[in-house]
Coordinates of C-alpha atoms in Angstrom, one line a residue:
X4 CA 0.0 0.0 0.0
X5 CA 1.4 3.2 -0.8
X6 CA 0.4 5.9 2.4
X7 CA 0.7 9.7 2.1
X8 CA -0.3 12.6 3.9
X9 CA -2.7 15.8 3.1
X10 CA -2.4 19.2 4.6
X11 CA -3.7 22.1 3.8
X12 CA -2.0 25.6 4.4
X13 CA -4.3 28.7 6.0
X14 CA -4.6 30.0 2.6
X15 CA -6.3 27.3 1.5
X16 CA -3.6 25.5 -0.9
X17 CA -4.1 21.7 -0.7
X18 CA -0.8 19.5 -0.3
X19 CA -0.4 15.8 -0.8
X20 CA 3.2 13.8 0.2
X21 CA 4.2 10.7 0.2
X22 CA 7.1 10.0 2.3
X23 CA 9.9 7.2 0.3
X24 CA 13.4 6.4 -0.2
X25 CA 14.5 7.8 -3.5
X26 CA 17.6 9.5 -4.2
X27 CA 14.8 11.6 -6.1
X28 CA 12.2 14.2 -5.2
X29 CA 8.5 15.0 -7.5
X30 CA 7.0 17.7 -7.1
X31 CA 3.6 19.0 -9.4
X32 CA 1.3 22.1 -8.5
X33 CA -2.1 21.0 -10.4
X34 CA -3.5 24.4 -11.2
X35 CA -7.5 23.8 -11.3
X36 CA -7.8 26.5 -14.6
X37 CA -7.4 25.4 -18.4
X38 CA -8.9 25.4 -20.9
X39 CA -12.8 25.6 -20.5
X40 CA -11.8 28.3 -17.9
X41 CA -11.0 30.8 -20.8
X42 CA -13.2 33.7 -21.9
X43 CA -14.9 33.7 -24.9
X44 CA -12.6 34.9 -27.9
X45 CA -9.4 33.7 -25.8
X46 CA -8.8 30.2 -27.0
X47 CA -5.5 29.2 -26.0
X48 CA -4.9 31.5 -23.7
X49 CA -4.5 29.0 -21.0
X50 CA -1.6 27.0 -22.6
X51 CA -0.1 30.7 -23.9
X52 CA 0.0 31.4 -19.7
X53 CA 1.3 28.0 -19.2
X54 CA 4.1 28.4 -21.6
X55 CA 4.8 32.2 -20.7
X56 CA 5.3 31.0 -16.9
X57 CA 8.8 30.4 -17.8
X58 CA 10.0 33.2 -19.7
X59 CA 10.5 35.8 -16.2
X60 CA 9.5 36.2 -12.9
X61 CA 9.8 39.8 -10.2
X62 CA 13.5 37.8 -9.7
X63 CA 14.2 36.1 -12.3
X64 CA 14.7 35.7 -16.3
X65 CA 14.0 33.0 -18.8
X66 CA 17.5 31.7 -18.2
X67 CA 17.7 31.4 -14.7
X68 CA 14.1 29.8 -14.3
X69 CA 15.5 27.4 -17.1
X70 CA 19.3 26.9 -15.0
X71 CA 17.7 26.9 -11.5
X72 CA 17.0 23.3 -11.4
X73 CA 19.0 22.0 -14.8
X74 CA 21.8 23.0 -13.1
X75 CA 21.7 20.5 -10.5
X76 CA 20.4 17.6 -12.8
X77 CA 17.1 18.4 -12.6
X78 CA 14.2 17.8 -14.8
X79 CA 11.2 20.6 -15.0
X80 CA 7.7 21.1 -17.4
X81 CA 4.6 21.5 -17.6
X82 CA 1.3 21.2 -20.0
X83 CA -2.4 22.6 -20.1
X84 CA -5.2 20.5 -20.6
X85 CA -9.2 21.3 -20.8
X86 CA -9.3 21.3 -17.0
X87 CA -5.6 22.2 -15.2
X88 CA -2.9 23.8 -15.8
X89 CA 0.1 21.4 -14.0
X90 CA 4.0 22.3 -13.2
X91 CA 6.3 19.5 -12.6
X92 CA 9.9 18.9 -12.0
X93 CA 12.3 15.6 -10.3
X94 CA 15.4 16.9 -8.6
X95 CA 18.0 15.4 -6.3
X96 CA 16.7 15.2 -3.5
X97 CA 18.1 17.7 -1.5
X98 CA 17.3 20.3 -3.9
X99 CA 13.8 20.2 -3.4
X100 CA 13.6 23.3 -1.6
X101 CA 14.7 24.7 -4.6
X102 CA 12.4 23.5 -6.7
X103 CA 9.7 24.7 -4.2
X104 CA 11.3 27.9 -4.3
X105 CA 11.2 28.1 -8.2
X106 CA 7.3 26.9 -8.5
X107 CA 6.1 29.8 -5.8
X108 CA 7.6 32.1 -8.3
X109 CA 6.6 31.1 -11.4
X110 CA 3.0 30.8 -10.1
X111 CA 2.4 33.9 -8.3
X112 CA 5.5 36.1 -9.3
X113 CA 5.0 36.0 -13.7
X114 CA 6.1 39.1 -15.5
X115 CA 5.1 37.8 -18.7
X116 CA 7.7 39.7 -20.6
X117 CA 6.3 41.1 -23.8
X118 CA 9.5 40.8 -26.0
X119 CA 8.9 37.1 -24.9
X120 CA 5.7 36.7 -25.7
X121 CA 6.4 37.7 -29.8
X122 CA 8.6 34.9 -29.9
X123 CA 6.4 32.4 -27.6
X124 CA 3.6 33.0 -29.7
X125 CA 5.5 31.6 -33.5
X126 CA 6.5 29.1 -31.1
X127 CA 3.1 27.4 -30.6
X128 CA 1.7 28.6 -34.0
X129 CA 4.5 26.2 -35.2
X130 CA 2.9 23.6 -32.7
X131 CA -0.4 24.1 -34.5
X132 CA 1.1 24.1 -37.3
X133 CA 2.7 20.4 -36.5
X134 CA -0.6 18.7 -35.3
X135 CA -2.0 19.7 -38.9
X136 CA 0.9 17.7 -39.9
X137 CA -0.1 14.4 -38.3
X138 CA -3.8 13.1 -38.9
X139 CA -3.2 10.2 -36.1
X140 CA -2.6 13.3 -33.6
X141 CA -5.3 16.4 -35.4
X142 CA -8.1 13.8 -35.5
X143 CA -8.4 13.6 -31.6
X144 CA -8.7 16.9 -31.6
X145 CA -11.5 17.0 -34.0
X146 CA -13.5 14.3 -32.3
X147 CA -13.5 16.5 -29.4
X148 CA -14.6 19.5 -31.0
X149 CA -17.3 17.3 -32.9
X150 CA -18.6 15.6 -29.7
X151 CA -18.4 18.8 -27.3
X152 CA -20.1 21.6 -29.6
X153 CA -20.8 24.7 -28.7
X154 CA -19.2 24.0 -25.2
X155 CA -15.6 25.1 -24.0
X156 CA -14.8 21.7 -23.7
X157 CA -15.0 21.4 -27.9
X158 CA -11.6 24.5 -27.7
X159 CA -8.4 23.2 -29.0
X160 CA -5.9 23.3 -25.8
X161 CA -3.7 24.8 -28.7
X162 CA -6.3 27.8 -29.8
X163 CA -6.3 29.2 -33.3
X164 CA -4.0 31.3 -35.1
X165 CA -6.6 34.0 -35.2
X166 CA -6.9 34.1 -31.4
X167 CA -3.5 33.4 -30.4
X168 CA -2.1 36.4 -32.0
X169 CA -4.9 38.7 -30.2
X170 CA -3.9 37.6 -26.5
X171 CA -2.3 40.3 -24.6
X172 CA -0.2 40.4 -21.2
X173 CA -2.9 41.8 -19.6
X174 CA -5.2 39.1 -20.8
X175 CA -2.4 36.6 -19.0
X176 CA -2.0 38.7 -16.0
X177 CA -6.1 39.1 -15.6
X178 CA -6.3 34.9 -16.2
X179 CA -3.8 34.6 -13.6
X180 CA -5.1 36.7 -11.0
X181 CA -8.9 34.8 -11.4
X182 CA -6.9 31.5 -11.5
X183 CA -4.0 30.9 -10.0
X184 CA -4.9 31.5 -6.8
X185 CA -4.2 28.6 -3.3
X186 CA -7.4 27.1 -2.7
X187 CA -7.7 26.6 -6.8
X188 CA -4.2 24.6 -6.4
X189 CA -2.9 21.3 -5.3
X190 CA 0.4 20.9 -4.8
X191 CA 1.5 17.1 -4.2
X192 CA 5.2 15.9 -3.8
X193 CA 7.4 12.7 -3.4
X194 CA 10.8 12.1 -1.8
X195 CA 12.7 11.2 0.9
X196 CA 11.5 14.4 3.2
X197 CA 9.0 14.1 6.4
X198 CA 5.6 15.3 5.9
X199 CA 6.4 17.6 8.9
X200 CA 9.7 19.0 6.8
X201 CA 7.6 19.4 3.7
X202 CA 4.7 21.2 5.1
X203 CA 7.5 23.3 7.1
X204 CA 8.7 24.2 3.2
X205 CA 5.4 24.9 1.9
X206 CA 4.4 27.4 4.5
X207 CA 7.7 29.2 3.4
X208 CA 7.3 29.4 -0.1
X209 CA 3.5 29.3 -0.7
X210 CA 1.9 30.7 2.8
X211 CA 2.1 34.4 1.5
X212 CA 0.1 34.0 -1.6
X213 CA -3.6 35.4 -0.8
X214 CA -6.4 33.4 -1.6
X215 CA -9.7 34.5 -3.6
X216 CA -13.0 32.5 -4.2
X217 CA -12.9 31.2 -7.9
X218 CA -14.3 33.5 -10.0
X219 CA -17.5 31.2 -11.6
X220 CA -18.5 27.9 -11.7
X221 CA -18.0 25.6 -14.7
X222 CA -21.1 25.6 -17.2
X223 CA -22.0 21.9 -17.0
X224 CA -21.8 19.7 -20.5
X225 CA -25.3 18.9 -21.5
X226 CA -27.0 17.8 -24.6
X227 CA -24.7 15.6 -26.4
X228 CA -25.8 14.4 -29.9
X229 CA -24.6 11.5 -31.7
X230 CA -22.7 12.5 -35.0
X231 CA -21.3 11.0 -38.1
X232 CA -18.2 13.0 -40.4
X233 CA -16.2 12.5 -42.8
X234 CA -13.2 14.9 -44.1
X235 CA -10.4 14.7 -47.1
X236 CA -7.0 14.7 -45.7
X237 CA -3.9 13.9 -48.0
X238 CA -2.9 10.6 -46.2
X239 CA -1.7 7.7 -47.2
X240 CA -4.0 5.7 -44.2
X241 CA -7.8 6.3 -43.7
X242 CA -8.2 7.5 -39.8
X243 CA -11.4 6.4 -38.2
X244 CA -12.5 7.5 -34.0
X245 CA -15.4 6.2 -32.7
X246 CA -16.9 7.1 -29.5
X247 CA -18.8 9.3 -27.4
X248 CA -20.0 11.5 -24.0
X249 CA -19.0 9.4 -21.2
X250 CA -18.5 9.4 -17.3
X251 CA -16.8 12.2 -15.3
X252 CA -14.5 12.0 -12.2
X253 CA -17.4 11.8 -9.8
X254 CA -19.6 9.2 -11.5
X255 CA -19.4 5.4 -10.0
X256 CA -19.6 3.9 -13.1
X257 CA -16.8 5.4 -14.1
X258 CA -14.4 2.4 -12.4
X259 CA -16.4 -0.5 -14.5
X260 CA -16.5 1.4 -17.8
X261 CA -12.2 2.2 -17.3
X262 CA -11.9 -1.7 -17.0
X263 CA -13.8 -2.1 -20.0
X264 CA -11.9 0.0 -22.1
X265 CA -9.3 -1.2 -20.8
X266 CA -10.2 -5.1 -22.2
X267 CA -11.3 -3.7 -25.2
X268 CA -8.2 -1.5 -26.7
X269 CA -6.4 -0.9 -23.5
X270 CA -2.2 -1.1 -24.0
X271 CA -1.7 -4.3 -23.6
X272 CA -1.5 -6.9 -26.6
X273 CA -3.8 -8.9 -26.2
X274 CA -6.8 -6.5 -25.7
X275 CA -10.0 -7.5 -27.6
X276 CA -9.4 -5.1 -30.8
X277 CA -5.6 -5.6 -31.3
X278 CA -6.5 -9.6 -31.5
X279 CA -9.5 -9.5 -33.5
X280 CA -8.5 -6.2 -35.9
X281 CA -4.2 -6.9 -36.5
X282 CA -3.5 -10.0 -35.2
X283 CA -6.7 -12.3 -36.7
X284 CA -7.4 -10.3 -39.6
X285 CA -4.5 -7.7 -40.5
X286 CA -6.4 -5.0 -40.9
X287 CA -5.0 -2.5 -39.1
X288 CA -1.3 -1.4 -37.9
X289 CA -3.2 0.6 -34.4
X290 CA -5.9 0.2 -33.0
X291 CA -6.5 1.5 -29.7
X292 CA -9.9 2.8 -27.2
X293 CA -9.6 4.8 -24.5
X294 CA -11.3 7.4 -22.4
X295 CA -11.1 11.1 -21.2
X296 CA -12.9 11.7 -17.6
X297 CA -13.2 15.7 -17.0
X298 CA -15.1 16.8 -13.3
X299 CA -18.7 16.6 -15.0
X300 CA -18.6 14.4 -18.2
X301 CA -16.4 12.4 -20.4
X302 CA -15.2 11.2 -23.7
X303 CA -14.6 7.4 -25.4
X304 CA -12.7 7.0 -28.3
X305 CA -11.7 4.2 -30.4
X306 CA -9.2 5.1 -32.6
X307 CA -7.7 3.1 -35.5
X308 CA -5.8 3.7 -38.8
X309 CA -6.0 1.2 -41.4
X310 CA -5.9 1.2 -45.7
X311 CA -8.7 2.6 -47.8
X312 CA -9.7 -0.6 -48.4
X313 CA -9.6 -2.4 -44.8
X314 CA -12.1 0.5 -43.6
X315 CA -15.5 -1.2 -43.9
X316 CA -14.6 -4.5 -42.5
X317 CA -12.1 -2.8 -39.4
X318 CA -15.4 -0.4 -38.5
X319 CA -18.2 -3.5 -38.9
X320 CA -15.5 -5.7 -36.6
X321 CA -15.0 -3.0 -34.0
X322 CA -19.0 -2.6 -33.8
X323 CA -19.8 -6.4 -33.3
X324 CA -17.7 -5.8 -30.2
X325 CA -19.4 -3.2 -29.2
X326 CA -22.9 -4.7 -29.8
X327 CA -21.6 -7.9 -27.9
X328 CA -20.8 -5.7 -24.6
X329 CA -24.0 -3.7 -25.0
X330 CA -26.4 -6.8 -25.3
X331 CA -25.0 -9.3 -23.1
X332 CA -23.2 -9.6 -19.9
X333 CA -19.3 -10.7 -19.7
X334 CA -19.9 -14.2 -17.4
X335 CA -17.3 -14.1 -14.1
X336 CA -14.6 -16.2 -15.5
X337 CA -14.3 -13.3 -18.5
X338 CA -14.4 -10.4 -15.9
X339 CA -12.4 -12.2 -13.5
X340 CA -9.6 -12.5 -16.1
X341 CA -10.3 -8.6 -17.3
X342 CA -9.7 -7.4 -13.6
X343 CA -6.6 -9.6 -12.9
X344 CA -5.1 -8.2 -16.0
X345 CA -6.6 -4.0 -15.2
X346 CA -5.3 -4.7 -11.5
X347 CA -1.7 -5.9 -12.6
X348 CA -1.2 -2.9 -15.5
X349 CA -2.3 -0.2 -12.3
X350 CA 0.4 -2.0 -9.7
X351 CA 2.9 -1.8 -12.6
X352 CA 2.0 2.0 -13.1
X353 CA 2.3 2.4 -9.3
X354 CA 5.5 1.5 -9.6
X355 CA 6.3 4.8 -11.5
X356 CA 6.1 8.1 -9.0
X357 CA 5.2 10.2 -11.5
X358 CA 1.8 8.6 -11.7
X359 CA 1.0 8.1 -8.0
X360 CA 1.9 11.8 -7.9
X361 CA -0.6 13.1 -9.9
X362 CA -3.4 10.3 -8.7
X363 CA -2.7 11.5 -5.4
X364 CA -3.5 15.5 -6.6
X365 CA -6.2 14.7 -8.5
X366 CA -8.0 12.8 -5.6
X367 CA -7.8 16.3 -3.6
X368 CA -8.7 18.4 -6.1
X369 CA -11.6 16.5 -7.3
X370 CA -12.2 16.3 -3.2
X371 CA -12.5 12.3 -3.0
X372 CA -11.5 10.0 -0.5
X373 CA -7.7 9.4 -0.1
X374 CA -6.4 7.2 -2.7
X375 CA -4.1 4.1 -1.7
X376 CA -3.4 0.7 -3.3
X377 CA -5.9 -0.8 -1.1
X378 CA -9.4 0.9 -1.9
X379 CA -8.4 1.0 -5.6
X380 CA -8.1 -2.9 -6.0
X381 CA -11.1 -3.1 -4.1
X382 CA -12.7 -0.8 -6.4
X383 CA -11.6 -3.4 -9.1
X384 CA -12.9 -6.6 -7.5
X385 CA -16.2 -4.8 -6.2
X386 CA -17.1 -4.8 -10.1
X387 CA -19.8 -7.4 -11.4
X388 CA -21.2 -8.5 -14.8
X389 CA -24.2 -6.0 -14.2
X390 CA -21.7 -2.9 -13.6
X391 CA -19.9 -3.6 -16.5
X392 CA -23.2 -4.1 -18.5
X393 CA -25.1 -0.6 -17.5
X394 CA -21.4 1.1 -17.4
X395 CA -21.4 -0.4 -21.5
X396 CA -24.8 1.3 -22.5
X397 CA -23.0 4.3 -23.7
X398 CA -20.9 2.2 -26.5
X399 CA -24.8 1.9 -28.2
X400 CA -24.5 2.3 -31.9
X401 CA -27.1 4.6 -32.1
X402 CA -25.2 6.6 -29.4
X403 CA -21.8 6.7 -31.4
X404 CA -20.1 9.3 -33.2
X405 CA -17.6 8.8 -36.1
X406 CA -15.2 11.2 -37.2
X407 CA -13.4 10.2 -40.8
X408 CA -10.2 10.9 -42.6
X409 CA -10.2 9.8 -46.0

């Protein structure tokens, strides 16, 4: 069982840290602001921010944020997506305290330099420029857009060209202030420091920021419609996703329906679609299904790229699965099998801190229940046939939409 401890600081700040020996320390501040949180006409503002976070702070320039922790062999990022903003690094350990140091900063001490901003701004209209590059990578992005309409969730995290070169500093600066404030953070770390030495560390660097009630609540997804696309793209492959609305963070069915996407185009090998689509029949090189959970709704996706003239028989074989889960329920040797195999892929991901770091901030930001090894293979063998059948309901054909690149 892995054990950690939450805290949080009289501004409100949340902290999760899980005491270990590691010549190694985590650290990631999960900012609750990304994407969806934008105003209208600012698409991609909250990935500009993220990536302007590092280009100067009240002490510091681009170089020095860069060198602070590089220096000493340490390793620091970040990335936006529809719902947070997150800042990670993995330093010696006994440089933690400077990574601390580095992350209060950047998240309450931004200059946003303007001279920086020209050049950050070609930057990630090159990155836009890539994904229209790759069809495997642009058609997600579509699919979302498709299913989400009229919604923030349906923004690119990227934005457009057309917005991205109207954001201002002031636009970061105003984003920030609404945002990036402690109760709307999580910060959770790993290493070999006490919870009591960590805490002591946080107060220092993080105690003086002042807190603020978020701004607005999320507008809730609602009214998802089922539809069917099809676009030209110069490819040699056809690109097909299937999918759909599904469950958010704080829905129970989310835990059945995760297994089952799991067994049907999960990683591993021998998952339903990889055996029946490559290795049976040859149809396709990937084929893979997975799914998005956001705090009040979701997104499934099966994704596969195949030739022209594999498409019709991949897309009928992909929906007689589907029809099979939908209509009948798995019996208990097949989803006793499904969870030994979901149960051994999560202890192997435990295994990697980077993971259990982030589980362990999302379980306090989305306020749940402290997540340990324990109540999350209990989760796993609490499942039954009936769970994984009304979690399955979703996958309905007549519920599906298809996005196409041909």
């Amino acid at each position: 069982m892995f054990r950690y401890h939450t805290h949080i600081l009289p501004n409100g700040m949340r902290l999760a840290h899980r005491s270990y020996k590691s010549p190694v320390a985590y650290i990631a501040v999960i900012i609750n602001a990304g994407v969806r949180d934008e105003p209208e006409g600012m698409h991609g503002l909250a990935h500009f921010t993220e990536h302007m976070l590092f280009k100067g702070t009240l002490k510091k320039n681009t170089r020095q944020i860069i060198s602070y922790l590089e220096e000493v062999g340490g390793e620091v990022d970040a990335f936006t997506t529809k719902e947070d903003t997150v800042l990670y690094a993995a330093v010696p350990v006994k440089y933690l305290e400077r990574a601390l140091s580095v992350f209060s900063e950047i998240v309450s001490q931004s200059t946003f330099p303007v001279k920086e901003m020209e050049k950050e701004r070609e930057v990630i209209l090159d990155e836009i420029n890539s994904y229209k590059d790759n069809p495997a990578e642009q058609i997600f992005e579509d699919f979302e857009t498709m299913v989400f309409k009229g919604h923030p969730l349906a923004r690119s995290i990227l934005g457009t060209p057309e917005n991205l070169k109207s954001i201002r500093r002031a636009d970061m600066a105003d984003f920030c202030q609404k945002f990036y404030v402690p109760s709307n953070m999580v910060m959770c770390t790993m290493g070999e420091v006490s919870s009591e030495q960590l805490y002591v560390l946080a107060e220092k660097y993080f105690a003086g920021m002042t807190d603020q009630v978020r701004p607005d609540q999320r507008n809730a997804f609602k009214g998802y419609e089922p539809r069917k696309r099809e676009k030209k793209k110069k490819s040699y492959q056809t690109h097909c996703i299937i999918g759909a609305e599904a469950y958010g963070y704080n829905d129970k069915k989310r835990i059945p329906f995760a297994l089952l996407v799991n067994l049907l185009g999960g990683p591993a090998m021998l998952s339903r679609l990889n055996m029946l689509l490559r290795e049976k029949y040859g149809l396709v090189y990937n084929v893979e299904a997975s799914s998005a959970m956001y705090s009040d709704t979701g997104l499934f996706t099966i994704y596969f790229g195949c030739d022209a003239r594999n498409f019709n028989r991949g897309y009928g074989l992909i929906m007689q699965e589907l029809k099979r889960f939908t209509e009948k329920k798995m019996t208990l040797s097949q989803l006793e099998a499904a969870k030994k195999q979901y149960s051994g892929q999560i202890l192997l991901s435990l295994e990697n801190p980077e993971p259990v770091m982030m589980a362990m901030g999302k379980s306090l930001l989305f306020n749940h229940n402290k997540l340990t090894r324990k109540s999350m293979m209990s989760q796993i063998q609490e499942i039954t046939p009936d769970d994984i059948l009304e979690s399955a309901q979703i996958m309905r054909e007549e519920n599906l939409s298809m996005l196409l690149y041909k």
